[in-house]
Amino acid sequence: MRTSATARLGLRAVALGYLLLLLGIPVVLILWRSFGPGVGAFLASVRTPAAISALNLSMLIVAIVVPLNVVFGVGTALALVRGRFRGRGLVQAVVDLPFAVSPVVVGVSLILLWGAGGWFGGVERLGFKVIFGLPGMVIATLFVTLPFVVREVEPVLHEIGTDQEQAAATLGASSWQTFWRITLPAIRWGLTYGVVLTVARALGEFGAVIMVSSGFPGVSQTLTLLVHSRYIDDHNTYGAYAAATLLMGLALVTLLLMTLLDRKRSTTT
């Protein structure tokens, strides 16, 4: 189906106008509010102990969540693509569950499981605090980022097939040798893309994390919680804008990295 030049330009104008209204104007307003008083005021706001602690905690959660998601995601993708087992459809549904369940519901569920009166609440008596601590925030972030590596690696495994893996096995390669030398290099771009998506989602998670965090500055407050706390609790509007700009900058770096990886993947495939 061919469309006229006028129709194509009209569609582009509508798409650009929609993006401008939805994303462009709010982003410009946040940047204007953040840098209006000057760069010095912005730097002073994001260099406070609470902001530095929130940034460090966000990066710590990312550093924990990403390796765990890589191990689980690759293993699950291999099981779903290469394996034939009973309950495979159930596993597929569980992987997609974070797309359907509200993050707030996830946080409430974790409280019911790991809270003081929950099914596994007894671990607190052993000195292991989950809810309102780092472990609970990590578990919540793990759940909401669960599908990304799996769903990026799975189609790549379907595409490459099993011919090279079977050839390596006939030549005497072990399962680990086949994985490290054949499978992993073949899925590297899908895996990397899934990691980038996981990082972006983990940095921006709010609903699940706020339910299992105490929200105390310098203790269990991520960047997203810092924005919320400054704007709602402290009525520090400028501080909230500055923290949001810092978070937006991290998201922009992640987006640029994702774009570069996508281009690199397109040129190498």
mmCIF file of N, CA and C in Angstrom, residues 30-89:
data_model
loop_
_atom_site.group_PDB
_atom_site.id
_atom_site.type_symbol
_atom_site.label_atom_id
_atom_site.label_comp_id
_atom_site.label_asym_id
_atom_site.label_seq_id
_atom_site.Cartn_x
_atom_site.Cartn_y
_atom_site.Cartn_z
ATOM 1 N N ILE A 30 11.183 20.591 33.138
ATOM 2 C CA ILE A 30 11.994 20.097 34.258
ATOM 3 C C ILE A 30 13.410 20.645 34.167
ATOM 4 N N LEU A 31 13.986 20.625 32.963
ATOM 5 C CA LEU A 31 15.337 21.161 32.788
ATOM 6 C C LEU A 31 15.379 22.655 33.085
ATOM 7 N N TRP A 32 14.348 23.380 32.649
ATOM 8 C CA TRP A 32 14.311 24.819 32.903
ATOM 9 C C TRP A 32 14.205 25.110 34.402
ATOM 10 N N ARG A 33 13.375 24.334 35.103
ATOM 11 C CA ARG A 33 13.249 24.520 36.544
ATOM 12 C C ARG A 33 14.531 24.135 37.273
ATOM 13 N N SER A 34 15.242 23.124 36.743
ATOM 14 C CA SER A 34 16.455 22.649 37.417
ATOM 15 C C SER A 34 17.627 23.603 37.247
ATOM 16 N N PHE A 35 17.792 24.132 36.025
ATOM 17 C CA PHE A 35 18.969 24.958 35.735
ATOM 18 C C PHE A 35 18.654 26.445 35.708
ATOM 19 N N GLY A 36 17.379 26.811 35.955
ATOM 20 C CA GLY A 36 17.018 28.224 35.994
ATOM 21 C C GLY A 36 17.816 29.015 37.016
ATOM 22 N N PRO A 37 17.947 28.528 38.266
ATOM 23 C CA PRO A 37 18.741 29.271 39.272
ATOM 24 C C PRO A 37 20.240 29.205 39.032
ATOM 25 N N GLY A 38 20.686 28.399 38.058
ATOM 26 C CA GLY A 38 22.108 28.278 37.767
ATOM 27 C C GLY A 38 22.634 26.877 37.985
ATOM 28 N N VAL A 39 23.750 26.587 37.333
ATOM 29 C CA VAL A 39 24.357 25.264 37.443
ATOM 30 C C VAL A 39 24.848 25.014 38.859
ATOM 31 N N GLY A 40 25.334 26.059 39.516
ATOM 32 C CA GLY A 40 25.830 25.900 40.875
ATOM 33 C C GLY A 40 24.759 25.428 41.837
ATOM 34 N N ALA A 41 23.561 25.986 41.695
ATOM 35 C CA ALA A 41 22.452 25.568 42.561
ATOM 36 C C ALA A 41 22.063 24.125 42.280
ATOM 37 N N PHE A 42 22.103 23.742 41.001
ATOM 38 C CA PHE A 42 21.785 22.352 40.653
ATOM 39 C C PHE A 42 22.806 21.392 41.258
ATOM 40 N N LEU A 43 24.083 21.711 41.111
ATOM 41 C CA LEU A 43 25.125 20.840 41.654
ATOM 42 C C LEU A 43 25.034 20.758 43.172
ATOM 43 N N ALA A 44 24.721 21.874 43.811
ATOM 44 C CA ALA A 44 24.585 21.857 45.264
ATOM 45 C C ALA A 44 23.429 20.965 45.697
ATOM 46 N N SER A 45 22.358 20.946 44.907
ATOM 47 C CA SER A 45 21.195 20.142 45.266
ATOM 48 C C SER A 45 21.442 18.650 45.095
ATOM 49 N N VAL A 46 22.218 18.279 44.069
ATOM 50 C CA VAL A 46 22.452 16.850 43.822
ATOM 51 C C VAL A 46 23.697 16.342 44.545
ATOM 52 N N ARG A 47 24.386 17.229 45.264
ATOM 53 C CA ARG A 47 25.559 16.814 46.034
ATOM 54 C C ARG A 47 25.267 16.712 47.525
ATOM 55 N N THR A 48 24.031 16.847 47.912
ATOM 56 C CA THR A 48 23.682 16.703 49.320
ATOM 57 C C THR A 48 23.887 15.244 49.738
ATOM 58 N N PRO A 49 24.104 14.991 51.027
ATOM 59 C CA PRO A 49 24.280 13.592 51.479
ATOM 60 C C PRO A 49 23.112 12.698 51.092
ATOM 61 N N ALA A 50 21.884 13.220 51.156
ATOM 62 C CA ALA A 50 20.715 12.407 50.808
ATOM 63 C C ALA A 50 20.728 12.044 49.329
ATOM 64 N N ALA A 51 21.093 12.989 48.468
ATOM 65 C CA ALA A 51 21.125 12.722 47.024
ATOM 66 C C ALA A 51 22.236 11.739 46.676
ATOM 67 N N ILE A 52 23.396 11.922 47.273
ATOM 68 C CA ILE A 52 24.512 11.006 46.990
ATOM 69 C C ILE A 52 24.180 9.598 47.469
ATOM 70 N N SER A 53 23.578 9.509 48.655
ATOM 71 C CA SER A 53 23.185 8.195 49.172
ATOM 72 C C SER A 53 22.135 7.544 48.278
ATOM 73 N N ALA A 54 21.169 8.343 47.799
ATOM 74 C CA ALA A 54 20.129 7.803 46.923
ATOM 75 C C ALA A 54 20.727 7.306 45.615
ATOM 76 N N LEU A 55 21.656 8.052 45.055
ATOM 77 C CA LEU A 55 22.326 7.628 43.827
ATOM 78 C C LEU A 55 23.109 6.343 44.052
ATOM 79 N N ASN A 56 23.861 6.282 45.149
ATOM 80 C CA ASN A 56 24.642 5.081 45.447
ATOM 81 C C ASN A 56 23.743 3.860 45.637
ATOM 82 N N LEU A 57 22.614 4.056 46.327
ATOM 83 C CA LEU A 57 21.710 2.934 46.551
ATOM 84 C C LEU A 57 21.079 2.472 45.241
ATOM 85 N N SER A 58 20.697 3.408 44.385
ATOM 86 C CA SER A 58 20.138 3.031 43.081
ATOM 87 C C SER A 58 21.141 2.230 42.262
ATOM 88 N N MET A 59 22.387 2.674 42.254
ATOM 89 C CA MET A 59 23.405 1.963 41.490
ATOM 90 C C MET A 59 23.724 0.615 42.121
ATOM 91 N N LEU A 60 23.664 0.523 43.463
ATOM 92 C CA LEU A 60 23.891 -0.752 44.136
ATOM 93 C C LEU A 60 22.809 -1.765 43.764
ATOM 94 N N ILE A 61 21.559 -1.311 43.756
ATOM 95 C CA ILE A 61 20.458 -2.202 43.378
ATOM 96 C C ILE A 61 20.644 -2.682 41.947
ATOM 97 N N VAL A 62 21.030 -1.773 41.046
ATOM 98 C CA VAL A 62 21.281 -2.163 39.659
ATOM 99 C C VAL A 62 22.414 -3.192 39.589
ATOM 100 N N ALA A 63 23.475 -2.971 40.364
ATOM 101 C CA ALA A 63 24.622 -3.880 40.342
ATOM 102 C C ALA A 63 24.268 -5.276 40.852
ATOM 103 N N ILE A 64 23.282 -5.363 41.737
ATOM 104 C CA ILE A 64 22.853 -6.668 42.242
ATOM 105 C C ILE A 64 21.851 -7.320 41.299
ATOM 106 N N VAL A 65 20.906 -6.521 40.804
ATOM 107 C CA VAL A 65 19.800 -7.060 40.006
ATOM 108 C C VAL A 65 20.268 -7.550 38.647
ATOM 109 N N VAL A 66 21.142 -6.807 37.986
ATOM 110 C CA VAL A 66 21.534 -7.155 36.618
ATOM 111 C C VAL A 66 22.208 -8.530 36.531
ATOM 112 N N PRO A 67 23.233 -8.832 37.339
ATOM 113 C CA PRO A 67 23.826 -10.182 37.231
ATOM 114 C C PRO A 67 22.832 -11.299 37.537
ATOM 115 N N LEU A 68 21.970 -11.108 38.531
ATOM 116 C CA LEU A 68 20.979 -12.131 38.846
ATOM 117 C C LEU A 68 20.005 -12.332 37.691
ATOM 118 N N ASN A 69 19.586 -11.223 37.069
ATOM 119 C CA ASN A 69 18.679 -11.330 35.939
ATOM 120 C C ASN A 69 19.351 -11.970 34.727
ATOM 121 N N VAL A 70 20.641 -11.726 34.562
ATOM 122 C CA VAL A 70 21.362 -12.347 33.449
ATOM 123 C C VAL A 70 21.388 -13.862 33.616
ATOM 124 N N VAL A 71 21.740 -14.318 34.814
ATOM 125 C CA VAL A 71 21.810 -15.767 35.062
ATOM 126 C C VAL A 71 20.433 -16.407 34.910
ATOM 127 N N PHE A 72 19.437 -15.813 35.557
ATOM 128 C CA PHE A 72 18.090 -16.361 35.466
ATOM 129 C C PHE A 72 17.537 -16.244 34.049
ATOM 130 N N GLY A 73 17.740 -15.089 33.421
ATOM 131 C CA GLY A 73 17.169 -14.855 32.101
ATOM 132 C C GLY A 73 17.719 -15.792 31.047
ATOM 133 N N VAL A 74 19.036 -15.957 31.022
ATOM 134 C CA VAL A 74 19.639 -16.852 30.032
ATOM 135 C C VAL A 74 19.225 -18.293 30.302
ATOM 136 N N GLY A 75 19.254 -18.703 31.561
ATOM 137 C CA GLY A 75 18.857 -20.076 31.888
ATOM 138 C C GLY A 75 17.406 -20.357 31.531
ATOM 139 N N THR A 76 16.526 -19.400 31.840
ATOM 140 C CA THR A 76 15.111 -19.583 31.533
ATOM 141 C C THR A 76 14.869 -19.592 30.032
ATOM 142 N N ALA A 77 15.534 -18.693 29.309
ATOM 143 C CA ALA A 77 15.377 -18.658 27.855
ATOM 144 C C ALA A 77 15.845 -19.966 27.226
ATOM 145 N N LEU A 78 16.959 -20.504 27.702
ATOM 146 C CA LEU A 78 17.446 -21.791 27.192
ATOM 147 C C LEU A 78 16.454 -22.909 27.486
ATOM 148 N N ALA A 79 15.896 -22.894 28.690
ATOM 149 C CA ALA A 79 14.931 -23.936 29.051
ATOM 150 C C ALA A 79 13.666 -23.843 28.200
ATOM 151 N N LEU A 80 13.207 -22.625 27.928
ATOM 152 C CA LEU A 80 11.974 -22.447 27.160
ATOM 153 C C LEU A 80 12.167 -22.775 25.682
ATOM 154 N N VAL A 81 13.332 -22.465 25.151
ATOM 155 C CA VAL A 81 13.575 -22.676 23.718
ATOM 156 C C VAL A 81 14.098 -24.078 23.433
ATOM 157 N N ARG A 82 15.043 -24.526 24.224
ATOM 158 C CA ARG A 82 15.673 -25.823 23.952
ATOM 159 C C ARG A 82 14.955 -26.983 24.637
ATOM 160 N N GLY A 83 14.221 -26.698 25.703
ATOM 161 C CA GLY A 83 13.608 -27.776 26.475
ATOM 162 C C GLY A 83 12.162 -28.026 26.088
ATOM 163 N N ARG A 84 11.721 -29.216 26.362
ATOM 164 C CA ARG A 84 10.322 -29.613 26.201
ATOM 165 C C ARG A 84 9.911 -30.297 27.492
ATOM 166 N N PHE A 85 9.165 -29.591 28.323
ATOM 167 C CA PHE A 85 8.834 -30.125 29.633
ATOM 168 C C PHE A 85 7.416 -29.729 29.994
ATOM 169 N N ARG A 86 6.837 -30.452 30.918
ATOM 170 C CA ARG A 86 5.490 -30.158 31.380
ATOM 171 C C ARG A 86 5.503 -28.885 32.233
ATOM 172 N N GLY A 87 4.551 -28.029 31.979
ATOM 173 C CA GLY A 87 4.492 -26.754 32.696
ATOM 174 C C GLY A 87 5.217 -25.634 31.981
ATOM 175 N N ARG A 88 5.607 -25.874 30.742
ATOM 176 C CA ARG A 88 6.326 -24.848 29.982
ATOM 177 C C ARG A 88 5.463 -23.602 29.782
ATOM 178 N N GLY A 89 4.178 -23.801 29.508
ATOM 179 C CA GLY A 89 3.276 -22.669 29.344
ATOM 180 C C GLY A 89 3.129 -21.853 30.617
#
